[in-house]
């Protein structure tokens, strides 16, 4: 049984701009149905890896009629949930414990207080602030400047947190997330594969933006959808070249859901 589990194929995918159909794309919606049917038929483990918070993920599942994931990695890698036999999602407390060890007594509440006077950033919604994540908006044209200012403040505080930044492809707004030091979608995915006993080689990761870059460059087989940020795609290509990884990166031509389907076929997750 354990042998079967460790060789089970896994699709770990970002949601917005990746797995979720783009507005107005009938092709994306058709490909979502194909993808859902094929993943179920092949018994592929489906893991959503997203910046959304859990309730927002459920809203997206309902609205876009997404297949129910087996696992959720939410909040840019700071929350993990599993779908149990009852069909409901439950927090994985062991992961919370691991993150708590990273930050010690330096809470996100303290962090937000120390960042309150950084002029270039403004807090995202209350729902986007999580126990191990502080999230901010910034004008895209000043994103690099804001990142430098936040990094300087983190250094001054000796805060056990690091920064991940990206651009919302729909609003063209800069996004900054402060997470426990070293934590990212890739960190969470690595922890999850170890926790569940799956092989890292069984994972195919699909994404489109800056907060997917760590996962693109962690050695997993990766699918970059056609609408992805070109700077992110170029950085991923260069990282794979430097690491001399062969056949681990697929640049899809299809946008969003269609690109995920294309990548799953390329890597043999589905026929």
PDB file of N, CA and C in Angstrom, residues 5 8 10-13 45-50 57 61 68-74 79-84 89-92 94 189 191-192 195-198:
ATOM      1  N   UNK A   5       1.229   4.344  -2.785  1.00  0.00           N
ATOM      2  CA  UNK A   5       1.065   5.751  -2.439  1.00  0.00           C
ATOM      3  C   UNK A   5       2.264   6.566  -2.891  1.00  0.00           C
ATOM      4  N   UNK A   8       2.160   7.398  -6.516  1.00  0.00           N
ATOM      5  CA  UNK A   8       0.968   8.037  -7.048  1.00  0.00           C
ATOM      6  C   UNK A   8       1.326   9.405  -7.627  1.00  0.00           C
ATOM      7  N   UNK A  10       0.877  13.330  -8.761  1.00  0.00           N
ATOM      8  CA  UNK A  10       0.340  14.478  -8.049  1.00  0.00           C
ATOM      9  C   UNK A  10       0.362  15.697  -8.959  1.00  0.00           C
ATOM     10  N   UNK A  11      -0.771  16.393  -9.044  1.00  0.00           N
ATOM     11  CA  UNK A  11      -0.806  17.711  -9.660  1.00  0.00           C
ATOM     12  C   UNK A  11      -0.950  18.731  -8.537  1.00  0.00           C
ATOM     13  N   UNK A  12       0.075  19.547  -8.378  1.00  0.00           N
ATOM     14  CA  UNK A  12       0.033  20.663  -7.432  1.00  0.00           C
ATOM     15  C   UNK A  12      -0.079  21.929  -8.273  1.00  0.00           C
ATOM     16  N   UNK A  13      -1.130  22.681  -8.092  1.00  0.00           N
ATOM     17  CA  UNK A  13      -1.370  23.799  -9.003  1.00  0.00           C
ATOM     18  C   UNK A  13      -1.844  25.060  -8.298  1.00  0.00           C
ATOM     19  N   UNK A  45      -3.506  12.693  -7.381  1.00  0.00           N
ATOM     20  CA  UNK A  45      -3.740  13.515  -6.190  1.00  0.00           C
ATOM     21  C   UNK A  45      -3.756  14.981  -6.616  1.00  0.00           C
ATOM     22  N   UNK A  46      -4.819  15.687  -6.273  1.00  0.00           N
ATOM     23  CA  UNK A  46      -4.952  17.090  -6.652  1.00  0.00           C
ATOM     24  C   UNK A  46      -4.731  17.977  -5.431  1.00  0.00           C
ATOM     25  N   UNK A  47      -3.731  18.842  -5.544  1.00  0.00           N
ATOM     26  CA  UNK A  47      -3.378  19.760  -4.456  1.00  0.00           C
ATOM     27  C   UNK A  47      -3.393  21.182  -4.985  1.00  0.00           C
ATOM     28  N   UNK A  48      -4.217  22.032  -4.405  1.00  0.00           N
ATOM     29  CA  UNK A  48      -4.232  23.445  -4.769  1.00  0.00           C
ATOM     30  C   UNK A  48      -3.188  24.171  -3.930  1.00  0.00           C
ATOM     31  N   UNK A  49      -2.351  24.963  -4.590  1.00  0.00           N
ATOM     32  CA  UNK A  49      -1.281  25.705  -3.922  1.00  0.00           C
ATOM     33  C   UNK A  49      -1.477  27.171  -4.286  1.00  0.00           C
ATOM     34  N   UNK A  50      -1.978  27.965  -3.365  1.00  0.00           N
ATOM     35  CA  UNK A  50      -2.505  29.272  -3.731  1.00  0.00           C
ATOM     36  C   UNK A  50      -2.237  30.336  -2.674  1.00  0.00           C
ATOM     37  N   UNK A  57     -10.776  29.942  -1.308  1.00  0.00           N
ATOM     38  CA  UNK A  57     -10.610  28.773  -2.172  1.00  0.00           C
ATOM     39  C   UNK A  57     -11.940  28.052  -2.356  1.00  0.00           C
ATOM     40  N   UNK A  61     -13.961  27.205  -5.764  1.00  0.00           N
ATOM     41  CA  UNK A  61     -14.386  25.840  -6.121  1.00  0.00           C
ATOM     42  C   UNK A  61     -15.861  25.841  -6.519  1.00  0.00           C
ATOM     43  N   UNK A  68     -12.927  18.902  -6.489  1.00  0.00           N
ATOM     44  CA  UNK A  68     -12.549  19.017  -5.076  1.00  0.00           C
ATOM     45  C   UNK A  68     -11.105  18.548  -4.896  1.00  0.00           C
ATOM     46  N   UNK A  69     -10.248  19.380  -4.319  1.00  0.00           N
ATOM     47  CA  UNK A  69      -8.854  18.964  -4.116  1.00  0.00           C
ATOM     48  C   UNK A  69      -8.728  17.991  -2.950  1.00  0.00           C
ATOM     49  N   UNK A  70      -7.694  17.172  -3.010  1.00  0.00           N
ATOM     50  CA  UNK A  70      -7.383  16.288  -1.886  1.00  0.00           C
ATOM     51  C   UNK A  70      -6.702  17.060  -0.758  1.00  0.00           C
ATOM     52  N   UNK A  71      -5.930  18.080  -1.149  1.00  0.00           N
ATOM     53  CA  UNK A  71      -5.186  18.896  -0.192  1.00  0.00           C
ATOM     54  C   UNK A  71      -5.231  20.354  -0.633  1.00  0.00           C
ATOM     55  N   UNK A  72      -5.106  21.257   0.335  1.00  0.00           N
ATOM     56  CA  UNK A  72      -4.955  22.680   0.063  1.00  0.00           C
ATOM     57  C   UNK A  72      -3.682  23.185   0.732  1.00  0.00           C
ATOM     58  N   UNK A  73      -2.870  23.878  -0.028  1.00  0.00           N
ATOM     59  CA  UNK A  73      -1.774  24.665   0.530  1.00  0.00           C
ATOM     60  C   UNK A  73      -2.147  26.114   0.238  1.00  0.00           C
ATOM     61  N   UNK A  74      -2.554  26.838   1.285  1.00  0.00           N
ATOM     62  CA  UNK A  74      -3.121  28.180   1.119  1.00  0.00           C
ATOM     63  C   UNK A  74      -2.190  29.249   1.685  1.00  0.00           C
ATOM     64  N   UNK A  79      -0.498  27.752   5.232  1.00  0.00           N
ATOM     65  CA  UNK A  79      -1.588  26.939   5.768  1.00  0.00           C
ATOM     66  C   UNK A  79      -1.728  25.672   4.926  1.00  0.00           C
ATOM     67  N   UNK A  80      -1.870  24.535   5.568  1.00  0.00           N
ATOM     68  CA  UNK A  80      -2.114  23.281   4.857  1.00  0.00           C
ATOM     69  C   UNK A  80      -3.366  22.629   5.439  1.00  0.00           C
ATOM     70  N   UNK A  81      -4.240  22.178   4.526  1.00  0.00           N
ATOM     71  CA  UNK A  81      -5.458  21.468   4.924  1.00  0.00           C
ATOM     72  C   UNK A  81      -5.569  20.178   4.126  1.00  0.00           C
ATOM     73  N   UNK A  82      -6.183  19.160   4.744  1.00  0.00           N
ATOM     74  CA  UNK A  82      -6.423  17.888   4.062  1.00  0.00           C
ATOM     75  C   UNK A  82      -7.921  17.631   3.990  1.00  0.00           C
ATOM     76  N   UNK A  83      -8.338  16.982   2.898  1.00  0.00           N
ATOM     77  CA  UNK A  83      -9.731  16.567   2.786  1.00  0.00           C
ATOM     78  C   UNK A  83      -9.833  15.153   3.347  1.00  0.00           C
ATOM     79  N   UNK A  84     -10.582  15.013   4.402  1.00  0.00           N
ATOM     80  CA  UNK A  84     -10.711  13.716   5.054  1.00  0.00           C
ATOM     81  C   UNK A  84     -11.873  12.922   4.467  1.00  0.00           C
ATOM     82  N   UNK A  89     -12.546  19.772   4.792  1.00  0.00           N
ATOM     83  CA  UNK A  89     -11.137  20.115   4.893  1.00  0.00           C
ATOM     84  C   UNK A  89     -10.772  20.415   6.344  1.00  0.00           C
ATOM     85  N   UNK A  90      -9.633  19.889   6.777  1.00  0.00           N
ATOM     86  CA  UNK A  90      -9.187  20.069   8.152  1.00  0.00           C
ATOM     87  C   UNK A  90      -7.752  20.580   8.163  1.00  0.00           C
ATOM     88  N   UNK A  91      -7.465  21.518   9.048  1.00  0.00           N
ATOM     89  CA  UNK A  91      -6.115  22.051   9.178  1.00  0.00           C
ATOM     90  C   UNK A  91      -5.139  20.944   9.593  1.00  0.00           C
ATOM     91  N   UNK A  92      -3.940  21.027   9.063  1.00  0.00           N
ATOM     92  CA  UNK A  92      -2.856  20.133   9.464  1.00  0.00           C
ATOM     93  C   UNK A  92      -2.065  20.851  10.547  1.00  0.00           C
ATOM     94  N   UNK A  94       0.250  19.904  12.483  1.00  0.00           N
ATOM     95  CA  UNK A  94       1.695  19.666  12.515  1.00  0.00           C
ATOM     96  C   UNK A  94       2.454  20.737  11.727  1.00  0.00           C
ATOM     97  N   UNK A 189       5.251  22.784  -0.048  1.00  0.00           N
ATOM     98  CA  UNK A 189       5.131  21.583  -0.875  1.00  0.00           C
ATOM     99  C   UNK A 189       6.174  20.554  -0.484  1.00  0.00           C
ATOM    100  N   UNK A 191       7.515  20.241   2.507  1.00  0.00           N
ATOM    101  CA  UNK A 191       7.073  19.700   3.802  1.00  0.00           C
ATOM    102  C   UNK A 191       5.952  18.704   3.585  1.00  0.00           C
ATOM    103  N   UNK A 192       5.014  19.056   2.709  1.00  0.00           N
ATOM    104  CA  UNK A 192       3.854  18.201   2.458  1.00  0.00           C
ATOM    105  C   UNK A 192       4.266  16.848   1.861  1.00  0.00           C
ATOM    106  N   UNK A 195       5.729  14.852   4.622  1.00  0.00           N
ATOM    107  CA  UNK A 195       4.702  14.500   5.604  1.00  0.00           C
ATOM    108  C   UNK A 195       3.812  13.369   5.096  1.00  0.00           C
ATOM    109  N   UNK A 196       3.472  13.406   3.822  1.00  0.00           N
ATOM    110  CA  UNK A 196       2.564  12.410   3.262  1.00  0.00           C
ATOM    111  C   UNK A 196       3.269  11.160   2.759  1.00  0.00           C
ATOM    112  N   UNK A 197       4.595  11.231   2.623  1.00  0.00           N
ATOM    113  CA  UNK A 197       5.331  10.082   2.130  1.00  0.00           C
ATOM    114  C   UNK A 197       5.337   9.951   0.618  1.00  0.00           C
ATOM    115  N   UNK A 198       4.969  11.015  -0.084  1.00  0.00           N
ATOM    116  CA  UNK A 198       5.014  10.978  -1.547  1.00  0.00           C
ATOM    117  C   UNK A 198       6.426  11.292  -2.044  1.00  0.00           C
TER     118      UNK A 198
END
